Amino acid sequence: MDVSKESSGSSHDDFISSSGMHDMEKQTKNVDGMADEVDDDSPFEMVRTAVSNKDSPELPCLTFRSWVLGIGFCAALSFVNQFYWFRENSIILGGFVVQLISFPLGYLMALLLPKRTFNTFGWSWSLNPGPFNIKEHVIVSIFAGASVGTAYGIDVVTIKRMWYKSGLGFGPSVLFILTSQIMGYSFAGFSRKFLVYPASMIWPASLISVTLFRTFHEVQSIGGGRFTRSQIFWICFIGSFAWYFIPGVIFPALGFLSILCFAAPGNIIANQLGDAFNGVGMLNFSLDWSYISSAYTQSPIAIPWVYACNVFVGFVIIMWVATPIGYYTNTWDTQLMPMYSASVYTTNGSVFDIHQVMTNNGMLDVEKYASYGPLRLTFAFAMTYGLGFAGLVNLISYIALNHGPSIMEQMRQARTLNEDVHMRLMRVYKEVPHWWYGVTFVITFALSIVTCEVYNLMPWYWVIVATVIPLVFTVPIGIIQAISNQQPGLNVITEFIIGYARAGDPIANVTFKVYGYITMAQALALVSDQKLGHYMKIPPRDLFIAQLVGTIIAAFVQLGVAFWLMDTVANICTPEGFPFTCIQANTFFSASVIWGLVGPERMFGTSSPYHPILYLFILGALLPVPFWLWKQKFPTSWIRHVHTPLLFIASGFMPPAPSHVYTNWFIGCFFFNYLWHKYRNAQWNRYAFALSAGLDSGLAISGIVTYFAFMNVKMPDWWGYNTHHCPLAAHGMSSYEQPV
């Protein structure tokens, strides 16, 4: 698929434990009969276990401390995550890092800041209103939550400038980013009644955050070691910071230890099977944490072992079985190209030059295209789109079979069940008026039309069509996510719609995708935060302000980092600019060519050699059925651990991800989430997330420090400084003559 933001389903860490979900389904069947027994709590056991049924309305929330920490973390994470988005080894610092680091900083501010009270325009406030409390902690995380993922519109800004050679400019880019990001607020606000307020809308992922917040602020008995979480965090931070100087600067080859290439450096098959850049990454190991906990896989500690096995099995089937078979049988003449690449090619295996087939106004010239020749993809890249169709349908089929009764029952309860204790406790706080969201929508919608029309991104009427998609799908998709923890992606639908409607217009294609797909995804991310605030009793107006301010800050910082890097890094977004190769943007660019410039009719129509991959949706629809039937007959069988949507997870990132990241991530999962979790469970419960956050944070800061420290230093050119020890993998099998 395009990039990590466009996976066919939701990411693997969105899954919760199988037993917990089955327990929830059992609870929904008897919830009416037990309502009286749990009148002072949620009717769902998962929620009762994680969320307190008490509140302290007097606790301050949007304080000076939370403003400072929230804005600081939002800006810092925006910078770090956008910085690494351009690099070959992308990583993401997530919410757990903020939760962990902001906790001691909040307490430190409570100890050091003066308690003097100020009066500003009749409003009384203090630098230090008392001990750092759990509500301040939550609002800091919500501030920073806007910066965890890079703004999707930056993909458009980047490819427009670096590949299509028509820069948008900083001002128009700001308008584009802000409108596409903030428009989701209106849909989130209007869907609160359906997705936040009902007790049956559980949002299981939020329960994990609730549990972690309560672990920090409430006295709980968790054994397992003599160190505190903060101490483990800083130990791992320092170790990770220091170690990255080795694989990041001195010995980069440690990130790509390809056994096959070392054993047979002159054999093209060994190179293709062993390389991580243009091969399938067999027996390619890494001692660089950025390839173990990457932006594609995220931390190996963040996913249960059983689910990691599902993801890795899917990776093996797709990359180590299907791809070599397709390649070495020369399906679609794929041997003219490298085995694994996100680039697009001509029929003779050379890289496709878009400027040879475009008009002066950035559209496809049909006559030039007919003369230049049709677009061709590597087998792995083409299969990614077929598996994307299959993954979307598979997710819907899987949810219908495994969670369909629960979804229908909870939709019924959303209309009939009395409000639970959490809704009653929230009545104390002033709600955000609907007109706030209405004004937000009117402003962003109007600015979206102006931006698209004035800067020639897309005709105004397609902005209207794009806006209808989240309007229609936010609530139904949100209900699925709130109950099953899975979000079916609509990116394929948006690409098809605009691809057929405006074939030959690549910028309109990606712009439509931003407003049609990302607006809904942003809305559901905001709804998830609203449910977290609902559980933690955060005043809704404070939550609205934190989300809005965080989104605006993140947009400016991320866009500033993007322009800074594009202006200053030599050869950025090319192999010569390593590590700033922009592999995620390159995949997004290729998608714009496939779906926009060339169009789905030419790429996947009945006359195209790639037409058969569209029928993989049949495989996706039928795949969950035998496993579901087996589980109905043998509910305790090991088959109950097979979750078919997870089998498609890796295909959503392959390409652009280096092909060895899933192998090394899985090895990390084995050590952290199987051995450590099984044999030192108390230690794992106490330290696992602190260790993960420390390693990720140390790596992120070290990468930035090494960039500035060594940007003008020429390192010695030796064997260990070279990361490409499988050079033959860059060749196509048919175009390479094996030496005798």
XYZ file of C-alpha atoms in Angstrom:
740
model
C 0.000 0.000 0.000
C 1.046 3.622 0.085
C 2.618 4.158 3.475
C 2.146 3.185 7.062
C -0.755 5.584 7.361
C -2.561 3.625 4.674
C -2.560 0.085 5.936
C -5.470 -2.000 4.730
C -6.660 -2.455 8.256
C -5.662 -1.046 11.584
C -2.208 -1.495 13.023
C -1.361 -4.607 14.976
C -1.133 -2.877 18.340
C -4.818 -1.956 18.059
C -5.741 -5.552 18.873
C -6.597 -6.338 22.469
C -6.438 -9.750 24.079
C -8.626 -12.401 22.544
C -9.944 -13.519 25.892
C -10.877 -9.960 26.805
C -12.883 -9.483 23.623
C -14.674 -12.803 24.069
C -15.485 -11.839 27.656
C -16.941 -8.580 26.397
C -19.158 -10.442 23.947
C -20.441 -12.667 26.730
C -21.158 -9.620 28.868
C -23.279 -7.980 26.191
C -25.655 -10.939 26.117
C -26.586 -10.540 29.764
C -26.081 -6.852 30.281
C -29.735 -5.966 30.701
C -30.175 -8.459 33.509
C -27.174 -7.210 35.425
C -27.785 -3.492 34.963
C -29.268 -3.093 38.412
C -26.312 -4.856 40.032
C -23.776 -2.489 38.495
C -25.785 0.699 38.661
C -22.808 2.460 40.234
C -20.437 1.251 37.560
C -20.185 0.296 33.904
C -22.190 -2.734 32.768
C -19.052 -4.046 31.048
C -16.394 -5.873 33.003
C -13.526 -4.612 30.857
C -14.473 -1.045 31.712
C -15.131 -1.774 35.399
C -11.668 -3.327 35.696
C -9.798 -0.420 34.117
C -11.833 2.732 34.855
C -12.626 4.267 38.242
C -16.295 4.945 38.942
C -15.434 7.996 41.044
C -14.456 11.539 40.176
C -12.943 14.555 41.873
C -14.379 17.569 40.022
C -12.297 19.943 42.119
C -9.034 18.712 40.562
C -7.603 21.338 38.193
C -7.012 20.161 34.634
C -5.962 22.865 32.169
C -3.308 24.426 34.413
C -0.121 26.369 33.752
C 1.804 23.116 34.195
C -0.325 21.188 31.726
C -0.067 24.016 29.186
C 3.730 24.122 29.425
C 4.218 20.359 29.374
C 1.535 19.785 26.747
C 2.851 22.381 24.311
C 6.437 21.308 24.975
C 5.795 17.632 24.315
C 3.599 18.409 21.321
C 6.332 20.489 19.705
C 9.097 18.032 20.616
C 7.314 14.949 19.299
C 6.219 16.827 16.174
C 9.845 17.672 15.459
C 11.217 14.194 16.190
C 8.566 12.191 14.353
C 8.638 14.433 11.270
C 12.446 14.416 11.251
C 12.507 10.628 11.193
C 9.685 10.409 8.646
C 12.155 11.545 5.978
C 14.757 8.955 6.979
C 15.306 5.416 5.786
C 14.939 4.135 9.345
C 11.691 5.844 10.373
C 10.620 5.643 14.005
C 7.685 7.075 15.934
C 7.696 8.330 19.515
C 4.213 7.641 20.812
C 1.923 8.408 23.692
C 3.590 6.063 26.181
C 6.759 8.177 26.026
C 4.765 11.289 26.943
C 2.921 9.510 29.738
C 6.155 8.258 31.222
C 8.298 11.408 30.983
C 5.597 13.966 31.832
C 4.833 12.229 35.121
C 8.132 13.052 36.920
C 8.327 16.452 35.211
C 4.865 17.337 36.507
C 5.828 16.390 40.018
C 9.070 18.369 39.704
C 7.135 21.467 38.632
C 4.800 20.987 41.598
C 7.819 20.991 43.907
C 9.666 23.950 42.387
C 7.106 26.427 41.051
C 5.857 29.192 43.351
C 2.265 28.919 44.555
C 1.460 32.567 43.983
C -1.982 33.341 42.547
C -2.454 35.752 39.625
C -5.507 37.598 38.333
C -5.744 38.157 34.585
C -8.850 39.888 33.203
C -10.789 38.696 36.207
C -9.560 35.113 35.904
C -7.655 33.745 38.877
C -4.880 31.246 38.188
C -1.702 29.899 39.753
C 1.634 28.587 38.523
C 1.304 25.797 41.059
C -2.272 24.887 42.084
C -1.124 21.903 44.160
C 0.164 18.376 43.554
C 0.451 17.230 39.953
C -2.737 15.259 39.431
C -4.000 12.587 37.068
C -6.213 14.974 35.059
C -3.273 17.239 34.274
C -1.345 14.147 33.232
C -4.108 13.081 30.848
C -4.521 16.516 29.268
C -0.743 16.707 28.652
C -0.941 13.412 26.762
C -3.908 14.644 24.728
C -1.980 17.804 23.831
C 0.895 15.669 22.596
C -1.338 13.078 20.941
C -1.782 15.356 17.947
C 1.931 15.029 17.198
C 2.302 11.255 17.314
C 1.442 10.762 13.640
C 2.795 13.054 10.955
C 0.158 15.063 9.112
C -0.924 13.178 5.998
C -1.000 16.341 3.924
C 2.781 16.623 4.250
C 3.042 13.633 1.914
C 1.287 15.728 -0.734
C 3.484 18.770 -0.053
C 6.615 16.625 -0.312
C 5.868 14.746 -3.527
C 4.557 17.896 -5.207
C 7.859 19.614 -4.590
C 10.385 16.760 -4.825
C 8.873 14.649 -7.621
C 6.399 16.808 -9.516
C 8.692 19.862 -9.283
C 5.889 22.281 -8.408
C 6.303 23.428 -4.822
C 3.214 24.562 -2.961
C 4.880 27.161 -0.732
C 4.764 27.373 3.047
C 1.622 29.519 3.387
C -0.607 27.406 1.115
C 0.848 24.284 2.713
C -0.186 25.531 6.144
C -3.745 26.072 4.927
C -3.811 22.622 3.342
C -2.477 20.864 6.456
C -4.683 22.731 8.925
C -7.901 22.319 6.950
C -7.358 18.606 6.363
C -6.424 18.002 10.009
C -8.980 20.199 11.774
C -12.015 19.382 9.649
C -12.161 16.071 11.493
C -13.096 17.936 14.689
C -16.534 18.754 13.392
C -17.308 15.139 12.528
C -15.915 14.017 15.893
C -18.102 16.503 17.721
C -21.275 15.673 15.853
C -20.777 11.931 16.442
C -20.276 12.160 20.241
C -23.848 11.069 20.909
C -23.250 7.817 19.040
C -19.574 7.058 19.683
C -18.633 8.559 23.066
C -21.636 8.816 25.358
C -23.091 5.264 25.151
C -21.573 2.816 27.636
C -21.582 0.162 24.917
C -19.058 2.174 22.880
C -16.078 0.833 24.803
C -13.020 1.860 22.723
C -10.753 -0.861 24.159
C -7.515 0.872 23.179
C -8.403 3.738 25.540
C -8.612 1.284 28.425
C -4.879 0.601 28.088
C -4.107 4.306 28.544
C -6.534 4.545 31.465
C -4.793 1.634 33.183
C -1.372 3.216 32.721
C -2.516 6.590 34.068
C -4.025 4.960 37.151
C -0.851 2.929 37.641
C 1.123 6.165 37.926
C -1.247 7.994 40.257
C -2.835 5.329 42.423
C -1.140 3.121 44.985
C -1.023 -0.370 43.506
C 0.898 -3.468 44.439
C 3.110 -4.425 41.521
C 6.207 -6.398 42.403
C 9.102 -7.441 40.263
C 12.137 -5.317 41.069
C 13.874 -2.723 43.143
C 14.053 -0.055 40.421
C 11.311 2.440 39.702
C 9.894 2.832 36.222
C 11.584 6.215 35.882
C 14.962 4.726 36.756
C 14.549 1.974 34.166
C 13.505 4.578 31.613
C 16.621 6.686 32.134
C 18.948 3.677 32.218
C 17.556 2.497 28.879
C 17.534 6.045 27.512
C 21.240 6.546 28.228
C 22.161 3.106 26.901
C 20.153 3.560 23.700
C 21.480 7.100 23.215
C 25.100 5.957 23.526
C 24.715 2.777 21.457
C 23.173 4.497 18.434
C 26.478 6.280 17.783
C 27.806 2.855 16.711
C 25.209 1.723 14.094
C 24.120 5.290 13.326
C 27.538 6.826 12.650
C 30.563 4.570 13.028
C 29.363 1.121 11.928
C 26.090 1.424 9.937
C 26.489 -2.085 8.547
C 25.337 -3.377 11.935
C 21.830 -2.438 10.832
C 21.978 -4.882 7.889
C 23.796 -8.125 8.686
C 22.829 -10.233 5.679
C 24.079 -13.784 6.117
C 23.197 -14.814 2.560
C 25.025 -11.876 0.986
C 28.105 -12.409 3.149
C 28.122 -16.102 2.183
C 27.606 -15.578 -1.564
C 28.293 -11.934 -2.482
C 28.526 -12.701 -6.215
C 25.300 -14.662 -6.475
C 22.307 -12.571 -7.559
C 19.745 -14.965 -6.055
C 21.457 -14.837 -2.662
C 21.545 -11.046 -2.955
C 17.855 -10.830 -3.846
C 16.773 -13.138 -1.039
C 19.042 -11.546 1.558
C 18.907 -7.813 0.836
C 16.672 -5.517 2.913
C 16.372 -2.710 0.349
C 15.668 -4.534 -2.931
C 15.226 -8.090 -1.661
C 13.032 -10.002 0.775
C 15.365 -9.826 3.786
C 15.892 -13.509 4.575
C 18.480 -14.061 7.310
C 19.120 -10.320 7.472
C 19.611 -9.280 11.079
C 20.022 -5.898 12.756
C 21.690 -4.533 15.867
C 20.147 -1.107 15.243
C 17.074 -0.508 17.439
C 15.567 1.756 14.761
C 15.057 -1.331 12.580
C 13.612 -3.355 15.463
C 11.212 -0.712 16.771
C 10.466 1.110 13.530
C 7.626 3.316 12.338
C 6.259 0.319 10.435
C 6.237 -2.227 13.251
C 6.387 0.023 16.320
C 7.823 -1.384 19.544
C 8.051 -5.179 19.857
C 6.824 -4.734 23.429
C 3.534 -3.161 22.315
C 1.919 -6.316 20.916
C 1.003 -9.612 22.605
C 3.074 -12.603 21.521
C 0.164 -14.426 19.888
C -0.627 -11.460 17.679
C 3.045 -11.035 16.766
C 3.016 -14.629 15.529
C 0.002 -13.857 13.321
C 1.722 -10.805 11.812
C 4.985 -12.652 11.186
C 3.276 -15.652 9.596
C 1.526 -13.266 7.214
C 4.871 -11.618 6.434
C 6.529 -14.981 5.714
C 3.709 -16.102 3.409
C 3.692 -12.838 1.467
C 7.393 -11.959 1.333
C 9.280 -15.255 1.640
C 6.882 -17.560 -0.229
C 4.593 -15.678 -2.643
C 7.070 -12.994 -3.749
C 9.963 -15.332 -4.736
C 7.520 -17.661 -6.518
C 6.009 -14.776 -8.464
C 9.411 -13.295 -9.246
C 11.276 -16.421 -10.332
C 8.344 -17.545 -12.507
C 8.654 -14.116 -14.167
C 5.010 -13.195 -13.587
C 4.218 -9.897 -15.383
C 7.839 -9.815 -16.679
C 8.835 -8.846 -13.170
C 12.398 -10.160 -13.593
C 13.169 -7.015 -15.564
C 12.967 -5.164 -12.249
C 14.411 -5.670 -8.752
C 12.551 -8.209 -6.655
C 11.388 -5.608 -4.124
C 10.910 -1.900 -4.779
C 8.296 0.833 -4.458
C 9.455 2.488 -7.665
C 7.517 2.372 -10.921
C 9.038 1.101 -14.166
C 8.618 0.915 -17.926
C 8.195 -2.297 -19.922
C 11.976 -2.571 -20.418
C 12.721 -2.369 -16.705
C 13.966 1.236 -16.554
C 12.569 3.672 -13.977
C 9.397 5.378 -15.203
C 9.968 9.085 -15.895
C 6.674 10.879 -15.255
C 7.842 14.036 -17.016
C 7.968 12.133 -20.306
C 4.182 11.600 -20.215
C 2.873 14.794 -18.581
C 1.528 18.026 -19.986
C 2.761 21.412 -18.822
C -0.152 21.704 -16.376
C 0.669 18.430 -14.603
C -1.843 16.130 -16.318
C -1.327 12.903 -18.265
C -0.677 13.322 -21.996
C -2.384 10.232 -23.414
C -0.454 10.310 -26.692
C 2.896 10.615 -24.937
C 1.925 7.795 -22.582
C 0.994 5.535 -25.501
C 4.356 6.282 -27.117
C 6.429 5.975 -23.931
C 4.844 2.691 -22.891
C 2.659 1.394 -20.044
C 3.539 1.503 -16.359
C 4.955 -1.620 -14.729
C 5.357 -2.622 -11.077
C 7.445 -5.162 -9.234
C 5.574 -8.320 -8.277
C 5.758 -7.429 -4.573
C 4.422 -3.912 -5.119
C 1.572 -5.060 -7.366
C 0.569 -7.774 -4.899
C 0.498 -5.170 -2.160
C -2.495 -3.530 -3.818
C -4.258 -6.840 -4.350
C -3.667 -7.719 -0.720
C -4.913 -4.267 0.227
C -8.269 -5.065 -1.363
C -8.238 -8.485 0.280
C -7.286 -7.060 3.670
C -10.122 -4.542 3.709
C -12.753 -7.134 2.806
C -11.161 -9.654 5.180
C -11.415 -7.241 8.075
C -15.100 -6.636 7.431
C -15.750 -10.383 7.083
C -13.739 -11.188 10.212
C -15.535 -8.556 12.287
C -18.950 -9.689 11.036
C -18.258 -13.311 11.971
C -16.453 -12.813 15.265
C -17.978 -9.590 16.600
C -21.157 -9.132 14.576
C -23.575 -10.185 17.361
C -21.721 -7.988 19.857
C -21.836 -4.975 17.539
C -25.557 -5.371 16.875
C -26.323 -5.854 20.565
C -24.312 -2.842 21.618
C -25.876 -0.696 18.919
C -29.238 -1.664 20.386
C -28.022 -0.876 23.900
C -26.714 2.500 22.729
C -30.345 3.422 22.056
C -32.037 1.702 25.010
C -29.567 1.270 27.880
C -29.641 3.900 30.608
C -26.556 6.061 30.842
C -23.821 4.556 32.976
C -22.016 6.084 35.938
C -19.369 7.698 33.749
C -21.940 9.611 31.740
C -23.662 10.731 34.938
C -20.363 11.928 36.416
C -19.624 13.901 33.254
C -22.867 15.855 33.678
C -20.993 18.011 36.195
C -18.949 19.630 33.433
C -20.040 22.043 30.721
C -20.396 20.296 27.395
C -18.872 21.651 24.180
C -21.737 23.317 22.284
C -22.537 21.954 18.857
C -22.041 25.389 17.376
C -18.323 25.195 18.237
C -18.027 22.195 15.959
C -20.318 23.821 13.398
C -18.138 26.922 13.189
C -15.052 24.700 12.942
C -16.574 22.857 10.002
C -17.727 25.980 8.150
C -14.325 27.662 8.462
C -12.254 24.617 7.478
C -14.612 23.600 4.674
C -14.573 27.099 3.171
C -10.792 27.327 3.471
C -10.454 23.865 1.923
C -12.339 24.993 -1.172
C -10.325 28.205 -1.410
C -7.018 26.349 -0.948
C -7.813 23.678 -3.528
C -9.126 26.147 -6.099
C -6.566 28.918 -5.717
C -3.554 26.606 -5.638
C -4.858 24.163 -8.284
C -4.962 21.122 -6.063
C -8.465 19.984 -6.985
C -11.733 21.482 -8.353
C -14.053 22.781 -5.640
C -16.844 20.300 -6.335
C -14.524 17.384 -5.560
C -13.883 18.918 -2.140
C -17.620 18.578 -1.542
C -17.597 14.939 -2.678
C -14.552 14.196 -0.518
C -16.298 15.707 2.507
C -19.358 13.494 2.016
C -17.257 10.350 2.573
C -16.367 11.055 6.242
C -19.866 12.456 6.754
C -21.323 9.086 5.764
C -18.731 6.701 7.183
C -17.506 8.247 10.467
C -20.297 6.846 12.645
C -20.536 3.301 11.192
C -16.767 2.851 11.017
C -16.493 4.396 14.482
C -18.976 1.874 15.913
C -16.885 -0.961 14.501
C -13.701 0.493 15.975
C -15.306 1.285 19.337
C -16.308 -2.344 19.782
C -13.837 -4.458 17.811
C -10.813 -2.129 17.984
C -10.427 -2.334 14.191
C -10.757 0.515 11.703
C -11.395 -0.522 8.086
C -9.406 1.832 5.856
C -11.215 3.820 3.188
C -8.109 4.802 1.251
C -8.783 2.218 -1.450
C -12.317 3.560 -1.905
C -11.140 7.168 -2.208
C -8.405 6.196 -4.671
C -10.896 4.347 -6.860
C -13.459 7.162 -6.841
C -11.126 9.974 -7.806
C -8.967 7.690 -9.960
C -11.879 6.991 -12.282
C -13.380 10.468 -12.009
C -10.156 12.393 -12.721
C -7.815 9.953 -14.410
C -4.583 11.640 -15.342
C -4.555 14.139 -12.447
C -2.149 12.868 -9.747
C -2.304 15.880 -7.421
C -6.112 15.856 -7.380
C -5.960 12.148 -6.574
C -3.834 12.532 -3.463
C -5.666 15.696 -2.397
C -9.023 13.920 -2.604
C -7.568 11.055 -0.583
C -6.458 13.459 2.140
C -9.856 15.117 2.507
C -11.877 11.950 1.939
C -9.968 9.412 4.004
C -7.807 11.274 6.498
C -10.629 13.536 7.668
C -12.500 10.456 8.879
C -9.381 8.867 10.355
C -8.604 12.129 12.175
C -12.185 12.342 13.427
C -12.003 8.840 14.897
C -8.629 9.567 16.502
C -10.238 12.586 18.169
C -13.256 10.524 19.215
C -10.898 8.001 20.793
C -9.293 10.825 22.790
C -12.753 12.061 23.754
C -13.586 8.609 25.094
C -10.336 8.637 27.058
C -11.330 12.028 28.469
C -14.798 10.623 29.211
C -13.300 7.757 31.208
C -10.850 10.062 33.022
C -13.493 12.777 33.670
C -11.699 15.516 31.757
C -13.900 18.619 31.277
C -15.028 18.471 27.616
C -14.165 22.102 26.904
C -10.644 21.634 28.245
C -10.313 18.553 26.066
C -11.501 20.439 22.980
C -8.972 23.225 23.569
C -6.105 20.770 24.112
C -6.919 18.831 20.940
C -7.286 21.947 18.813
C -4.154 23.687 20.101
C -2.124 20.486 19.843
C -3.207 19.958 16.243
C -2.326 23.532 15.240
C 1.099 23.398 16.917
C 1.857 20.018 15.358
C 0.930 21.278 11.895
C 3.286 24.266 12.058
C 6.192 22.342 13.598
C 5.912 19.366 11.250
C 5.619 21.562 8.189
C 8.542 23.670 9.379
C 10.709 20.568 9.805
C 9.686 19.313 6.356
C 10.604 22.588 4.629
C 13.838 22.887 6.609
C 14.999 19.420 5.596
C 13.950 19.810 1.962
C 15.839 23.135 1.836
C 19.045 22.017 3.569
C 19.695 18.299 3.038
C 21.657 17.640 -0.139
C 20.103 15.043 -2.462
C 17.174 14.519 -0.115
C 14.630 11.925 -1.314
C 17.236 10.161 -3.441
C 19.538 7.192 -2.671
C 22.471 9.627 -2.575
C 20.790 11.478 0.304
C 20.953 8.454 2.648
C 19.629 8.262 5.338
C 17.149 10.971 4.161
C 15.774 8.847 1.321
C 12.085 9.641 1.993
C 11.032 6.040 1.413
C 7.527 6.699 2.748
C 7.085 9.699 0.452
C 8.495 7.690 -2.454
C 5.809 5.043 -1.981
C 3.171 7.763 -1.750
C 4.509 9.239 -4.999
C 4.314 5.860 -6.730
C 0.712 5.536 -5.558
C -0.066 8.962 -7.021
C 1.297 7.781 -10.369
C -0.594 4.478 -10.271
C -3.968 5.820 -9.131
C -3.764 9.403 -10.334
C -1.507 9.951 -13.310
C -2.136 6.611 -15.021
C -5.436 5.786 -13.317
C -7.080 2.558 -12.102
C -8.667 1.780 -15.487
C -5.283 1.610 -17.253
C -3.555 -0.091 -14.302
C -6.191 -2.618 -13.224
C -8.765 -2.689 -16.048
C -9.614 -5.809 -18.026
C -6.844 -5.109 -20.558
C -4.166 -4.789 -17.850
C -1.946 -7.700 -16.794
C -2.604 -6.656 -13.189
C -6.380 -7.082 -13.492
C -6.445 -10.524 -11.748
C -5.176 -9.095 -8.443
C -8.522 -7.323 -7.965
C -10.087 -10.726 -7.381
C -8.025 -11.249 -4.258
C -10.925 -9.613 -2.430
C -12.671 -12.996 -2.756
C -9.812 -14.594 -0.833
C -10.110 -11.873 1.790
C -13.834 -12.438 2.234
C -13.609 -16.234 2.516
C -10.401 -16.608 4.539
C -11.949 -16.053 8.006
C -14.779 -18.555 7.403
C -12.960 -21.894 7.938
C -11.191 -20.587 11.039
C -14.479 -19.296 12.431
C -16.246 -22.611 11.761
C -13.406 -24.533 13.402
C -13.565 -22.289 16.482
C -17.309 -22.850 16.747
C -16.758 -26.603 16.868
C -13.519 -26.633 18.875
C -13.488 -23.398 20.933
C -10.344 -24.350 22.903
C -8.286 -25.306 19.835
C -5.127 -23.368 18.958
C -7.052 -22.094 15.924
C -8.729 -19.595 18.252
C -5.442 -17.680 18.212
C -5.575 -17.156 14.433
C -6.709 -13.611 13.609
C -6.810 -13.330 9.825
C -6.713 -9.492 9.591
C -3.277 -9.608 11.192
C -1.987 -11.778 8.344
C -2.420 -8.751 6.050
C -0.763 -6.204 8.363
C 2.745 -6.522 6.930
C 1.522 -6.170 3.344
C 0.309 -2.663 4.173
C 3.909 -1.573 4.773
C 5.823 -3.712 2.246
C 6.992 -1.500 0.537
C 8.185 1.014 1.747
C 9.558 -0.746 4.839
C 13.015 -2.354 4.573
C 12.137 -6.018 4.277
C 14.152 -7.148 7.302
C 12.290 -5.030 9.860
C 9.591 -7.634 10.542
C 12.167 -10.377 11.130
C 14.077 -8.333 13.680
C 10.879 -6.998 15.258
C 9.632 -10.588 15.658
C 12.901 -11.625 17.318
C 12.419 -8.717 19.723
C 8.840 -9.850 20.375
C 10.109 -13.343 21.169
C 12.574 -12.123 23.784
C 10.425 -9.370 25.321
C 6.872 -10.635 25.004
C 7.374 -14.376 25.187
C 10.457 -15.223 27.264
C 10.459 -12.191 29.561
C 6.671 -12.025 29.826
C 6.386 -15.750 30.555
C 9.275 -16.316 32.933
C 9.562 -12.908 34.660
C 5.993 -11.716 34.449
C 6.112 -9.408 37.477
C 9.158 -7.626 36.064
C 7.514 -7.377 32.668
C 4.390 -5.785 34.162
C 6.471 -3.257 36.023
C 9.146 -2.348 33.519
C 8.114 -3.309 29.965
C 6.686 0.004 28.783
C 9.359 2.011 30.607
C 12.049 -0.015 28.834
C 10.377 0.447 25.456
C 9.920 4.188 25.950
C 13.531 4.573 27.110
C 14.989 2.732 24.133
C 12.802 4.644 21.649
C 13.497 8.047 23.227
C 17.255 7.500 23.528
C 17.432 6.461 19.889
C 15.380 9.443 18.720
C 17.466 12.029 20.554
C 20.735 10.339 19.575
C 19.732 10.372 15.907
C 19.128 14.121 16.013
C 22.349 14.792 17.934
C 24.430 12.712 15.534
C 22.862 14.461 12.551
C 23.923 17.907 13.761
C 27.252 16.743 15.210
C 28.420 14.929 12.075
C 26.629 16.802 9.294
C 29.904 18.384 8.109
C 32.179 15.483 9.062
C 33.378 13.074 6.367
C 33.536 9.614 7.870
C 36.165 7.056 6.765
C 34.972 4.939 3.853
C 35.399 1.380 5.138
C 33.498 -1.917 4.902
C 31.400 -1.277 8.032
C 30.301 2.162 6.821
C 28.539 0.652 3.801
C 24.967 -0.534 4.386
C 24.525 -2.079 0.920
C 26.339 -5.417 1.033
C 23.887 -6.982 -1.436
C 24.540 -4.743 -4.489
C 23.291 -7.276 -7.043
C 19.763 -7.085 -5.592
C 19.319 -3.698 -7.265
C 19.368 -5.459 -10.659
C 16.567 -7.284 -12.358
C 17.186 -10.986 -12.941
C 16.687 -10.707 -16.703
C 18.936 -7.669 -17.084
C 21.850 -9.105 -15.092
C 24.416 -11.434 -16.551
C 25.752 -13.807 -13.894
C 29.554 -13.949 -14.166
C 31.014 -17.354 -14.911
